[in-house]
mmCIF file of C-alpha atoms and ligand atoms in Angstrom:
data_model
loop_
_atom_site.group_PDB
_atom_site.id
_atom_site.type_symbol
_atom_site.label_atom_id
_atom_site.label_comp_id
_atom_site.label_asym_id
_atom_site.label_seq_id
_atom_site.Cartn_x
_atom_site.Cartn_y
_atom_site.Cartn_z
ATOM 1 C CA MET A 1 41.888 104.318 145.115
ATOM 2 C CA ASN A 2 45.253 102.746 146.122
ATOM 3 C CA ASN A 3 44.135 100.240 148.757
ATOM 4 C CA GLU A 4 47.835 100.101 150.527
ATOM 5 C CA ARG A 5 47.811 103.915 150.524
ATOM 6 C CA ARG A 6 44.366 103.687 152.337
ATOM 7 C CA ASP A 7 44.946 101.085 154.758
ATOM 8 C CA LEU A 8 48.301 103.382 155.819
ATOM 9 C CA LEU A 9 45.812 106.196 156.696
ATOM 10 C CA LYS A 10 43.549 103.957 158.220
ATOM 11 C CA LYS A 11 46.338 102.964 160.487
ATOM 12 C CA THR A 12 47.633 106.332 160.898
ATOM 13 C CA CYS A 13 44.393 107.653 161.969
ATOM 14 C CA GLN A 14 43.123 104.653 164.222
ATOM 15 C CA GLY A 15 44.524 106.487 167.094
ATOM 16 C CA VAL A 16 41.996 109.583 166.093
ATOM 17 C CA ALA A 17 39.259 106.905 165.561
ATOM 18 C CA ALA A 18 40.035 105.191 169.273
ATOM 19 C CA VAL A 19 39.883 108.602 170.813
ATOM 20 C CA GLY A 20 36.486 108.905 169.421
ATOM 21 C CA VAL A 21 35.209 106.112 170.313
ATOM 22 C CA LEU A 22 36.794 106.090 173.676
ATOM 23 C CA GLY A 23 35.019 109.457 174.062
ATOM 24 C CA LEU A 24 31.772 107.845 173.226
ATOM 25 C CA ALA A 25 32.476 105.006 175.742
ATOM 26 C CA GLY A 26 33.058 107.581 178.254
ATOM 27 C CA PHE A 27 29.477 109.145 177.986
ATOM 28 C CA LEU A 28 28.135 105.694 178.620
ATOM 29 C CA GLY A 29 30.678 105.056 181.447
ATOM 30 C CA VAL A 30 29.193 107.793 183.366
ATOM 31 C CA LYS A 31 25.761 106.599 182.638
ATOM 32 C CA LYS A 32 26.799 103.129 183.919
ATOM 33 C CA GLN A 33 28.259 104.268 187.299
ATOM 34 C CA SER A 34 24.925 106.264 188.004
ATOM 35 C CA ALA A 35 22.679 104.192 186.837
ATOM 36 C CA ALA A 36 23.741 100.525 185.511
ATOM 37 C CA ASP A 37 20.390 99.364 184.439
ATOM 38 C CA ALA A 38 19.156 102.992 182.608
ATOM 39 C CA LEU A 39 17.988 103.016 179.139
ATOM 40 C CA VAL A 40 19.413 105.834 176.819
ATOM 41 C CA TRP A 41 17.790 106.948 173.261
ATOM 42 C CA GLN A 42 20.476 106.082 170.664
ATOM 43 C CA ILE A 43 20.247 106.037 166.647
ATOM 44 C CA ASP A 44 20.803 102.902 164.961
ATOM 45 C CA PRO A 45 23.084 104.307 161.844
ATOM 46 C CA SER A 46 22.101 101.547 159.708
ATOM 47 C CA GLN A 47 18.601 102.440 159.866
ATOM 48 C CA CYS A 48 18.715 106.309 159.631
ATOM 49 C CA ILE A 49 18.169 107.739 156.022
ATOM 50 C CA GLY A 50 19.502 111.444 157.044
ATOM 51 C CA CYS A 51 16.226 113.082 156.487
ATOM 52 C CA GLY A 52 17.310 116.154 158.608
ATOM 53 C CA ALA A 53 14.607 116.070 161.392
ATOM 54 C CA CYS A 54 16.942 115.247 164.148
ATOM 55 C CA SER A 55 18.027 119.061 163.449
ATOM 56 C CA TYR A 56 14.781 120.522 164.679
ATOM 57 C CA ARG A 57 12.726 118.147 166.230
ATOM 58 C CA CYS A 58 15.016 117.571 169.447
ATOM 59 C CA VAL A 59 13.457 119.515 172.546
ATOM 60 C CA LEU A 60 16.796 121.233 173.036
ATOM 61 C CA ASN A 61 17.471 124.637 171.097
ATOM 62 C CA VAL A 62 20.546 123.266 169.354
ATOM 63 C CA SER A 63 19.908 119.334 168.895
ATOM 64 C CA ALA A 64 21.498 116.631 171.224
ATOM 65 C CA VAL A 65 22.185 114.806 167.591
ATOM 66 C CA LYS A 66 25.619 115.133 166.232
ATOM 67 C CA CYS A 67 27.435 113.734 163.048
ATOM 68 C CA PHE A 68 30.493 111.280 164.198
ATOM 69 C CA HIS A 69 32.934 109.818 161.809
ATOM 70 C CA ASN A 70 34.120 106.354 161.551
ATOM 71 C CA PHE A 71 37.862 106.707 160.284
ATOM 72 C CA LYS A 72 38.027 102.915 159.479
ATOM 73 C CA MET A 73 35.557 103.221 157.001
ATOM 74 C CA CYS A 74 36.486 106.847 155.219
ATOM 75 C CA GLY A 75 38.098 106.960 151.736
ATOM 76 C CA TYR A 76 39.798 110.364 152.935
ATOM 77 C CA CYS A 77 38.606 111.336 149.571
ATOM 78 C CA ASP A 78 39.937 114.610 147.946
ATOM 79 C CA LEU A 79 36.217 115.275 146.357
ATOM 80 C CA CYS A 80 34.704 114.468 149.808
ATOM 81 C CA THR A 81 30.634 114.463 148.980
ATOM 82 C CA GLY A 82 30.107 114.555 152.649
ATOM 83 C CA PHE A 83 32.020 117.852 152.887
ATOM 84 C CA PHE A 84 31.500 119.021 149.047
ATOM 85 C CA ASP A 85 28.021 119.493 147.469
ATOM 86 C CA PRO A 86 27.638 115.961 145.420
ATOM 87 C CA GLN A 87 26.181 118.192 142.510
ATOM 88 C CA PRO A 88 28.190 121.487 142.587
ATOM 89 C CA LEU A 89 27.947 123.876 139.461
ATOM 90 C CA ALA A 90 31.830 123.148 139.171
ATOM 91 C CA ARG A 91 33.513 120.296 140.103
ATOM 92 C CA ASN A 92 36.105 121.565 142.428
ATOM 93 C CA THR A 93 37.149 122.190 145.958
ATOM 94 C CA GLY A 94 36.349 125.970 146.339
ATOM 95 C CA ALA A 95 34.546 127.143 149.496
ATOM 96 C CA GLU A 96 31.390 127.778 147.973
ATOM 97 C CA ASN A 97 30.673 124.043 147.406
ATOM 98 C CA GLN A 98 30.871 123.389 150.900
ATOM 99 C CA LEU A 99 27.844 121.485 152.197
ATOM 100 C CA CYS A 100 27.934 122.000 156.304
ATOM 101 C CA PRO A 101 25.726 125.154 156.812
ATOM 102 C CA THR A 102 27.905 125.743 160.251
ATOM 103 C CA ASN A 103 31.044 125.054 158.968
ATOM 104 C CA ALA A 104 31.387 122.307 161.612
ATOM 105 C CA ILE A 105 33.754 120.085 159.404
ATOM 106 C CA ARG A 106 37.847 120.377 159.403
ATOM 107 C CA ARG A 107 39.384 119.169 156.224
ATOM 108 C CA ARG A 108 42.908 118.479 156.580
ATOM 109 C CA GLU A 109 45.663 117.140 154.069
ATOM 110 C CA VAL A 110 46.958 113.897 155.384
ATOM 111 C CA GLU A 111 49.115 112.964 152.264
ATOM 112 C CA THR A 112 48.409 113.952 149.095
ATOM 113 C CA PRO A 113 45.994 113.421 147.578
ATOM 114 C CA TYR A 114 44.149 112.217 150.817
ATOM 115 C CA PHE A 115 42.479 114.343 153.023
ATOM 116 C CA GLU A 116 40.948 114.060 156.685
ATOM 117 C CA TYR A 117 37.677 115.025 157.938
ATOM 118 C CA VAL A 118 36.811 115.996 161.497
ATOM 119 C CA VAL A 119 33.697 117.116 163.015
ATOM 120 C CA ASP A 120 33.811 119.864 165.614
ATOM 121 C CA GLN A 121 30.533 118.698 167.664
ATOM 122 C CA ASN A 122 30.353 121.721 169.195
ATOM 123 C CA LEU A 123 29.468 123.330 165.647
ATOM 124 C CA CYS A 124 27.295 120.465 164.585
ATOM 125 C CA VAL A 125 23.590 120.997 164.407
ATOM 126 C CA GLY A 126 22.625 117.460 163.399
ATOM 127 C CA CYS A 127 21.243 118.490 159.893
ATOM 128 C CA GLY A 128 22.525 115.499 158.218
ATOM 129 C CA LYS A 129 23.418 117.180 155.173
ATOM 130 C CA CYS A 130 26.894 115.770 155.453
ATOM 131 C CA VAL A 131 25.778 112.355 156.198
ATOM 132 C CA ASP A 132 23.295 112.249 152.980
ATOM 133 C CA GLY A 133 26.324 113.777 151.006
ATOM 134 C CA CYS A 134 28.843 110.996 152.125
ATOM 135 C CA PHE A 135 25.948 108.160 151.795
ATOM 136 C CA SER A 136 25.032 109.023 148.166
ATOM 137 C CA LEU A 137 28.205 109.141 146.765
ATOM 138 C CA GLY A 138 30.667 108.147 149.555
ATOM 139 C CA ASN A 139 31.022 105.404 151.518
ATOM 140 C CA GLY A 140 28.819 106.430 154.572
ATOM 141 C CA SER A 141 31.314 106.752 157.196
ATOM 142 C CA LEU A 142 29.854 109.872 158.599
ATOM 143 C CA PHE A 143 26.859 109.328 160.311
ATOM 144 C CA LEU A 144 24.466 110.728 163.043
ATOM 145 C CA GLN A 145 24.245 109.771 166.658
ATOM 146 C CA ILE A 146 22.621 111.266 169.822
ATOM 147 C CA ASN A 147 25.373 112.429 172.211
ATOM 148 C CA GLN A 148 24.907 111.231 175.570
ATOM 149 C CA GLU A 149 26.334 114.047 177.386
ATOM 150 C CA LEU A 150 23.864 116.442 175.818
ATOM 151 C CA CYS A 151 20.694 114.515 175.638
ATOM 152 C CA LYS A 152 18.077 115.184 178.343
ATOM 153 C CA GLN A 153 16.775 111.523 178.151
ATOM 154 C CA CYS A 154 13.131 112.605 177.623
ATOM 155 C CA ASN A 155 10.237 110.163 178.634
ATOM 156 C CA GLN A 156 9.439 110.189 175.194
ATOM 157 C CA CYS A 157 12.211 111.325 172.656
ATOM 158 C CA ALA A 158 10.521 114.116 170.385
ATOM 159 C CA ILE A 159 12.617 112.735 167.510
ATOM 160 C CA ALA A 160 11.866 109.419 167.969
ATOM 161 C CA LEU A 161 8.214 110.032 167.443
ATOM 162 C CA HIS A 162 8.745 111.865 164.274
ATOM 163 C CA CYS A 163 11.481 109.396 162.797
ATOM 164 C CA PRO A 164 10.461 108.249 159.144
ATOM 165 C CA ALA A 165 12.829 105.266 159.430
ATOM 166 C CA GLN A 166 11.952 104.298 163.362
ATOM 167 C CA ALA A 167 15.676 104.491 163.800
ATOM 168 C CA ILE A 168 15.607 105.647 167.368
ATOM 169 C CA SER A 169 14.911 103.403 170.273
ATOM 170 C CA ARG A 170 16.124 102.896 173.811
ATOM 171 C CA ILE A 171 19.211 100.588 174.734
ATOM 172 C CA PRO A 172 20.790 99.716 178.161
ATOM 173 C CA ALA A 173 23.619 102.722 179.264
ATOM 174 C CA ALA A 174 25.673 99.643 179.874
ATOM 175 C CA GLN A 175 25.716 98.443 176.272
ATOM 176 C CA ALA A 176 28.216 99.272 173.649
ATOM 177 C CA TYR A 177 27.518 102.747 171.956
ATOM 178 C CA GLN A 178 25.988 102.063 168.364
ATOM 179 C CA LEU A 179 28.688 102.991 165.927
ATOM 180 C CA LYS A 180 28.513 103.190 161.989
ATOM 181 C CA GLU A 181 30.247 99.763 160.797
ATOM 182 C CA ALA A 182 31.437 99.152 157.356
HETATM 183 S S1 LIG B 201 26.287 119.345 157.647
HETATM 184 FE FE1 LIG B 201 25.032 119.173 159.065
HETATM 185 S S2 LIG B 201 25.038 117.211 160.365
HETATM 186 FE FE2 LIG B 201 26.988 117.350 159.193
HETATM 187 S S3 LIG B 201 28.701 118.135 160.409
HETATM 188 FE FE3 LIG B 201 27.450 119.919 159.474
HETATM 189 S S4 LIG B 201 25.763 120.557 161.220
HETATM 190 FE FE4 LIG B 201 26.725 118.562 161.634
HETATM 191 S S1 LIG B 202 15.495 112.520 174.450
HETATM 192 FE FE1 LIG B 202 15.064 114.687 174.295
HETATM 193 S S2 LIG B 202 17.164 115.696 174.342
HETATM 194 FE FE2 LIG B 202 17.495 113.651 173.901
HETATM 195 S S3 LIG B 202 17.484 113.455 171.379
HETATM 196 FE FE3 LIG B 202 15.542 112.971 172.061
HETATM 197 S S4 LIG B 202 14.318 115.032 172.458
HETATM 198 FE FE4 LIG B 202 16.448 115.509 172.242
HETATM 199 S S1 LIG B 203 14.662 111.533 162.156
HETATM 200 FE FE1 LIG B 203 15.369 109.354 161.977
HETATM 201 S S2 LIG B 203 15.919 109.120 159.950
HETATM 202 FE FE2 LIG B 203 15.622 111.059 160.182
HETATM 203 S S3 LIG B 203 17.832 111.758 160.552
HETATM 204 FE FE3 LIG B 203 17.252 111.714 162.616
HETATM 205 S S4 LIG B 203 17.317 109.309 162.988
HETATM 206 FE FE4 LIG B 203 17.969 109.796 160.765
#
C-alpha cells in the first residue's frame, strides 16, 4: 500500500476516530460522575481471540459486547477480510462474500482504491466474525469491547466465566477505556 496515501486517509479519518474514542470516554464519564471508584467489566483487546462466545454468553438478549474500529490502524483495504470472507469462492467484492451476519458494517469509498468501514453498534451482535477476519489477514483494527451504555455490570460477568482467553476483567471506571492499539 502507498504509505503517503494511507497516512493521509488516517489523518482524514482522525476526526471520526476521535468521535469514537470520545464516545467511549463518554460512557466512562457517566460512570465517573456516578461512582468514581466503581469497577466496570472490560475486554482486553490484546488478549481476545475472537472465539465468538461474547455473542451468546452475555445475560442480555443481544450482547453488550460490540465491535469497535480503530481507524488509525486500518489499512482501508478494498478486499477487507473483516468485511468480506477471507476465503471466498470467488475473490471479489460481491455481496455474497460479506461476513457480517447482521449487515452491521458500512463500507464507503474514501478515495480510489481505499475504503472506510464503520460499525453500526445498533446492529452488531458481538459475534466477532469481522474481528477474526481482520486479524487473520488484515491488521487487526476491528476489535470487540463491552459497551458501557448497555452492560448491566453483573456481579459476575457471564462471558468472563467462559472466556477461553481470560480477556475480561474489572477495571476502575475512572481509567481510560481499553482500546486496540497498533
Ligand atoms: S461481524 Fe459480528 S462482531 Fe462484526 S460487526 Fe457484524 S455482528 Fe458485529
Ligand atoms: S457484565 Fe453482564 S451485561 Fe455486561 S457483558 Fe458481562 S454478562 Fe453482559
Ligand atoms: S469470550 Fe473472550 S476470547 Fe471469546 S470473543 Fe469474548 S472476549 Fe474474546
